[in-house]
Amino acid sequence: MGPKASSGFYLSRTSAALLALLLAALLLALIVLGALYARTTRAELIDTDIDTLNLTTPTLTCTLPPQATGRPGIWDNPRLPPDLVPMHYDLELWPRTEQDAEGNYLLSGQVNITISCVHGTDVVLLHSSELNISRAQLAPLAVELHYKSKQTDSKQSQVGLKLTNGASFYEEEVSSHLQDTSASSSDKNISITNLWYSEPHQYLVLELERPLVAGNLYVLELDYQGFLSSDYSGLFIASYKDFNVEKVLVASELEPTSARTVYPCFDEPALKATFKTRIVHNSSYVALSNMPAIATSEREDVDGNKWTVTTFNTTLKMSTYITAFVVCDFDYVRTTERGNEIRVWARKEVIKNGFANFALDIAGPIFSYLEDLLNVKYPLQKTDLVAMPDIGVTAMENWGLLIFQENSLMYDPKQKFSNSKAFTCLIVAHEIGHQWFGNLVTMKWWNDIWLNEGFASYYEYIGASFIEPKLTMNELFMMNNLISIFESDTQATARPVSVKEEAINNVNLIEPLFDEFTYSKAAALIRMASTFLTETLFLKGISSYLKKFSFSNADQDGLWNHLQMFIDDQDEVKLPMPLKNIMDSWTWNKGIPLVTLNTSTGTLSQGVLKLANNENVTSDSNHTWIIPIFWVKNGAEQPLIWLDTQSKNVPEMKTTSDDEWIILNINVTGYYRINYDAKNWNSIAKKLEEDIWHLPVVSRAQMMDDAFILANAGYMEYETTLNLTRYLEKEMEILVWYRVLKHLNNDKKSMLTYHSFPLMKKYILKRINPIFQHYATIIRRNFEETADDIFVHTGINDIFKTACFLGLKDCLALASELYTKWMANTSTNDIPQSIRGSVYCYGIAEGGEKEWEFAWSYHNKSDSEGHWEQSYLKQGLSCTKEPWLLYRYLKESMNTDSHNLLDVFSHMFKNDIGRHVAWDFLKENWHQLNDINMKDSSHFYELLLPDLGSKATSELQFQELELFTTTTMDEGSRDKGLKWLQAKKKARLEWIHILNTRIIDWLQRNTPDSDF
């Protein structure tokens, strides 16, 4: 027998063995039950609130993160270290919509972040800005598992886990692979020894008692407080009126780096994770987020107030900047497209008026079209489009919760004679395009933001053209994209599309990347690549690219290399070098190439386009672009040629007869301007006079644009440019006229002076009369025919204004007729918005005091405060031919704000009579105007002096301007004004000399007697 136990309880050796076996069996049973429970809770590590897990660790509390300690460390690096990767966020937001005692709107929140430790570290860095941390707690997870998403055939990706040894498991497999079902023991707790804020890179720094272990998962719990912003960034509060009742809403705008102002996070685009969100809000409001709401509950605060808690489903793996939150009292309309619930939210008044219906009608078809085109399913089950009365950006593509400015998304059918409908098509298509380009596949770092915005900008035109046949792709792309970016890319402020990753080393350098080069130029380069690769091959490669990098990140080299695999796998498309080399020659260089063809020798050459008005060269003059040359010879399309050197001889481009002609860059799919030898230009001009239909509309428009710009820059003679305009009597496409008139009416080099006016009037009216009469007939008969035609409503006012300015009797009569009808019935204004400015101007000019008084009275009515209507009226009031009315207008305007007064002066300076009255008034009243309204004479230099200088035609007129500047301006503005006048005088007088000699000579030879 054995000794007696000290407790007085004795067990024999045999009994002890039996008891040990019993305990082992019980422990095994508990393990099995734990595994079964884990199976039934569907991976609670992701979907259960993190704070319900059995985590025990010391809590660190501080009311405000202290500032940097001054010690060097990893927090000095502008990029987060690779040591930690966020896997999942459990986030609660509680925004208050009533001010506290200090007038602030409080935001309180809690975020629990599941983190995977990749490399051992004793410092946790994450982003946080303008948030006060009240509690911080860090603990290891009991199970060392990583999150992973698996794309399935369903809309929602399946959420699963990955073991640290690399094996992957999903919901049905997780339970049988738990490493440890026990809670974390106290000896594994991670104490936070120091918590502070590093301001330079907006880091929250947590220094730990001991290092985290590579391969393990941890949970970081943070409670925090902040404030809602009022500047439409981060999580902001905004007021608005609905049915004339004041209301507020809360919404987010987090791109590029404002997520950190809403919740502490790893705020870099490549650090994707899943998110489960709860929003606490007033029960009379609705809460929206990226995913569908799955539950609501009630919460009572310390004051006994009851709040609604809306919980949303777990998101797919995504970047922080597209997380989104809205709390509002909006209404919505809804539809379903391929199982995707689509809702369009807006103010209740707007919904009732039916203004959301158009957006709802087009959103679903665009989703389906892009799904089919890209051959990649849209992975979400719901999409909300929310129209904000005001927001800091035009729109934001948050996954599943797209936010728009109200005037971008809402379409009022009464605005059918404007660009409103086309604009809504474009902006909706752009944001839907982002669901693939940006949300599904995201750039690795902000230097490649063009992979998001360039593709979305390109596909906005494809989507809009699909939804509205009037929005023809090539013409729309030229008018809305190429015209402006071709000009901007010659300016001193131009920059390459691509930026080196290390160059974006400060948060303040990210926002400036969201410019026209990221959007418009990148879209143009993508369109060019799609053309020379062929649309079929391009789409095949892009579809594979999207699938390869789904729920992940890419850079531009990854894009080009991925497309190269498909290029190498076929024989139809041959490139002179790898795609990456071709596209690098474009994305890494600023400026636009000028391709020059000499048809007498067949020599094709390239160089950077340098405009005379830009002293700063925008590109390396020795840079060589790899240029695809799309061309036509005598009307027949020719094989693609690559210009991959500064110059090369192309025998096929040599012509021997004046009847032969060549057009390069057909359909303007290449990103370059074109110049030819005079012989080819004149052959083109001759062919246009015979038959214009051999050239697409967009090519005719671009050819006119190129010719005028190159003449102004000294690359070709003005006579050669004007030869191209002889055919315009046959031109009935408004896009072509839109470009021609922009150049003819150019303030810097206007061809209309007192000397040239009689000849120019005859020349232009003979050519513009046919297209004016065409649209005048439509205006009188049924202008509904032009409803929602963006090309008509962009260009018709220039045609109308030019015809009336040149004294076309039919134009002046129509303006008077429309204006008189409006005066007779003010309850409705039937003057089409697209020509309203010109009708007001010439209706008043052809009338007298009565017509002017009517506009003045209407201008001063409180119900006439629409921006565009006020602008049209201000312009019209300056058009009267009565000097005393103009003087009165100026006198009355002295009692208004300086901005309005400067607008009045600017409008008057554009009219001959008004210019003289305004100039005399300005000289007589300068001191009073400066003291009362303008405050700073720099306003004059910046806004009025250029208007006056652009109209001066003699040395004496410039001397008068210089004397006025010297006499009236303060010393700081005076030197700047005089310097500008000297430069302007030289260029202006040189132009007047060319106009009064060569151009008038040309007009005399090409303007036979006519009825005009």
mmCIF file with all atom_site columns, C-alpha atoms in Angstrom, residues 779-780 800 804 810-832 835-861 864 869 872-880 885:
data_model
loop_
_atom_site.group_PDB
_atom_site.id
_atom_site.type_symbol
_atom_site.label_atom_id
_atom_site.label_alt_id
_atom_site.label_comp_id
_atom_site.label_asym_id
_atom_site.label_entity_id
_atom_site.label_seq_id
_atom_site.pdbx_PDB_ins_code
_atom_site.Cartn_x
_atom_site.Cartn_y
_atom_site.Cartn_z
_atom_site.occupancy
_atom_site.B_iso_or_equiv
_atom_site.pdbx_formal_charge
_atom_site.auth_seq_id
_atom_site.auth_comp_id
_atom_site.auth_asym_id
_atom_site.auth_atom_id
_atom_site.pdbx_PDB_model_num
ATOM 1  C CA . ILE A 1 779 ? -35.173 76.268  -83.375 1.00 0.00 ? 779 ILE A CA 1
ATOM 2  C CA . ARG A 1 780 ? -38.308 77.678  -84.980 1.00 0.00 ? 780 ARG A CA 1
ATOM 3  C CA . PHE A 1 800 ? -25.236 81.756  -83.119 1.00 0.00 ? 800 PHE A CA 1
ATOM 4  C CA . CYS A 1 804 ? -25.089 87.707  -84.920 1.00 0.00 ? 804 CYS A CA 1
ATOM 5  C CA . ASP A 1 810 ? -31.545 86.321  -89.907 1.00 0.00 ? 810 ASP A CA 1
ATOM 6  C CA . CYS A 1 811 ? -29.583 85.763  -86.704 1.00 0.00 ? 811 CYS A CA 1
ATOM 7  C CA . LEU A 1 812 ? -30.405 89.182  -85.285 1.00 0.00 ? 812 LEU A CA 1
ATOM 8  C CA . ALA A 1 813 ? -34.064 88.736  -86.223 1.00 0.00 ? 813 ALA A CA 1
ATOM 9  C CA . LEU A 1 814 ? -34.245 85.337  -84.526 1.00 0.00 ? 814 LEU A CA 1
ATOM 10 C CA . ALA A 1 815 ? -32.621 86.710  -81.365 1.00 0.00 ? 815 ALA A CA 1
ATOM 11 C CA . SER A 1 816 ? -35.144 89.552  -81.234 1.00 0.00 ? 816 SER A CA 1
ATOM 12 C CA . GLU A 1 817 ? -38.019 87.167  -81.889 1.00 0.00 ? 817 GLU A CA 1
ATOM 13 C CA . LEU A 1 818 ? -37.082 84.770  -79.084 1.00 0.00 ? 818 LEU A CA 1
ATOM 14 C CA . TYR A 1 819 ? -36.342 87.579  -76.623 1.00 0.00 ? 819 TYR A CA 1
ATOM 15 C CA . THR A 1 820 ? -39.649 89.341  -77.368 1.00 0.00 ? 820 THR A CA 1
ATOM 16 C CA . LYS A 1 821 ? -41.601 86.127  -76.799 1.00 0.00 ? 821 LYS A CA 1
ATOM 17 C CA . TRP A 1 822 ? -39.952 85.748  -73.414 1.00 0.00 ? 822 TRP A CA 1
ATOM 18 C CA . MET A 1 823 ? -40.813 89.319  -72.469 1.00 0.00 ? 823 MET A CA 1
ATOM 19 C CA . ALA A 1 824 ? -44.439 88.635  -73.390 1.00 0.00 ? 824 ALA A CA 1
ATOM 20 C CA . ASN A 1 825 ? -44.654 85.520  -71.226 1.00 0.00 ? 825 ASN A CA 1
ATOM 21 C CA . THR A 1 826 ? -42.235 85.431  -68.307 1.00 0.00 ? 826 THR A CA 1
ATOM 22 C CA . SER A 1 827 ? -43.971 82.445  -66.723 1.00 0.00 ? 827 SER A CA 1
ATOM 23 C CA . THR A 1 828 ? -41.976 80.216  -69.035 1.00 0.00 ? 828 THR A CA 1
ATOM 24 C CA . ASN A 1 829 ? -38.647 80.802  -70.738 1.00 0.00 ? 829 ASN A CA 1
ATOM 25 C CA . ASP A 1 830 ? -38.619 78.845  -73.984 1.00 0.00 ? 830 ASP A CA 1
ATOM 26 C CA . ILE A 1 831 ? -35.231 80.152  -75.066 1.00 0.00 ? 831 ILE A CA 1
ATOM 27 C CA . PRO A 1 832 ? -32.995 77.050  -75.241 1.00 0.00 ? 832 PRO A CA 1
ATOM 28 C CA . ILE A 1 835 ? -28.164 79.725  -76.873 1.00 0.00 ? 835 ILE A CA 1
ATOM 29 C CA . ARG A 1 836 ? -29.670 81.783  -74.057 1.00 0.00 ? 836 ARG A CA 1
ATOM 30 C CA . GLY A 1 837 ? -26.564 83.904  -73.521 1.00 0.00 ? 837 GLY A CA 1
ATOM 31 C CA . SER A 1 838 ? -26.425 85.026  -77.154 1.00 0.00 ? 838 SER A CA 1
ATOM 32 C CA . VAL A 1 839 ? -30.193 85.550  -77.399 1.00 0.00 ? 839 VAL A CA 1
ATOM 33 C CA . TYR A 1 840 ? -30.141 87.815  -74.337 1.00 0.00 ? 840 TYR A CA 1
ATOM 34 C CA . CYS A 1 841 ? -27.160 89.733  -75.719 1.00 0.00 ? 841 CYS A CA 1
ATOM 35 C CA . TYR A 1 842 ? -28.485 90.374  -79.221 1.00 0.00 ? 842 TYR A CA 1
ATOM 36 C CA . GLY A 1 843 ? -32.114 90.634  -78.163 1.00 0.00 ? 843 GLY A CA 1
ATOM 37 C CA . ILE A 1 844 ? -31.071 93.548  -75.943 1.00 0.00 ? 844 ILE A CA 1
ATOM 38 C CA . ALA A 1 845 ? -28.633 94.961  -78.503 1.00 0.00 ? 845 ALA A CA 1
ATOM 39 C CA . GLU A 1 846 ? -31.308 95.038  -81.213 1.00 0.00 ? 846 GLU A CA 1
ATOM 40 C CA . GLY A 1 847 ? -33.818 96.553  -78.801 1.00 0.00 ? 847 GLY A CA 1
ATOM 41 C CA . GLY A 1 848 ? -33.711 99.666  -76.698 1.00 0.00 ? 848 GLY A CA 1
ATOM 42 C CA . GLU A 1 849 ? -34.406 100.868 -73.202 1.00 0.00 ? 849 GLU A CA 1
ATOM 43 C CA . LYS A 1 850 ? -37.469 98.626  -72.760 1.00 0.00 ? 850 LYS A CA 1
ATOM 44 C CA . GLU A 1 851 ? -35.537 95.425  -73.526 1.00 0.00 ? 851 GLU A CA 1
ATOM 45 C CA . TRP A 1 852 ? -32.674 96.467  -71.260 1.00 0.00 ? 852 TRP A CA 1
ATOM 46 C CA . GLU A 1 853 ? -35.003 97.420  -68.367 1.00 0.00 ? 853 GLU A CA 1
ATOM 47 C CA . PHE A 1 854 ? -36.735 94.052  -68.637 1.00 0.00 ? 854 PHE A CA 1
ATOM 48 C CA . ALA A 1 855 ? -33.447 92.188  -68.225 1.00 0.00 ? 855 ALA A CA 1
ATOM 49 C CA . TRP A 1 856 ? -32.326 94.520  -65.437 1.00 0.00 ? 856 TRP A CA 1
ATOM 50 C CA . SER A 1 857 ? -35.565 93.931  -63.535 1.00 0.00 ? 857 SER A CA 1
ATOM 51 C CA . TYR A 1 858 ? -35.329 90.180  -64.027 1.00 0.00 ? 858 TYR A CA 1
ATOM 52 C CA . HIS A 1 859 ? -31.663 90.217  -62.969 1.00 0.00 ? 859 HIS A CA 1
ATOM 53 C CA . ASN A 1 860 ? -32.595 91.828  -59.646 1.00 0.00 ? 860 ASN A CA 1
ATOM 54 C CA . LYS A 1 861 ? -35.425 89.411  -58.821 1.00 0.00 ? 861 LYS A CA 1
ATOM 55 C CA . SER A 1 864 ? -33.503 84.554  -60.625 1.00 0.00 ? 864 SER A CA 1
ATOM 56 C CA . GLU A 1 869 ? -29.122 82.519  -65.564 1.00 0.00 ? 869 GLU A CA 1
ATOM 57 C CA . TYR A 1 872 ? -26.441 85.140  -69.082 1.00 0.00 ? 872 TYR A CA 1
ATOM 58 C CA . LEU A 1 873 ? -28.256 88.246  -67.811 1.00 0.00 ? 873 LEU A CA 1
ATOM 59 C CA . LYS A 1 874 ? -25.062 90.044  -66.773 1.00 0.00 ? 874 LYS A CA 1
ATOM 60 C CA . GLN A 1 875 ? -23.563 89.373  -70.185 1.00 0.00 ? 875 GLN A CA 1
ATOM 61 C CA . GLY A 1 876 ? -26.757 90.471  -71.954 1.00 0.00 ? 876 GLY A CA 1
ATOM 62 C CA . LEU A 1 877 ? -27.024 93.748  -70.042 1.00 0.00 ? 877 LEU A CA 1
ATOM 63 C CA . SER A 1 878 ? -23.544 94.712  -71.280 1.00 0.00 ? 878 SER A CA 1
ATOM 64 C CA . CYS A 1 879 ? -24.597 94.263  -74.923 1.00 0.00 ? 879 CYS A CA 1
ATOM 65 C CA . THR A 1 880 ? -26.858 97.306  -75.252 1.00 0.00 ? 880 THR A CA 1
ATOM 66 C CA . LEU A 1 885 ? -27.523 102.475 -70.148 1.00 0.00 ? 885 LEU A CA 1
#
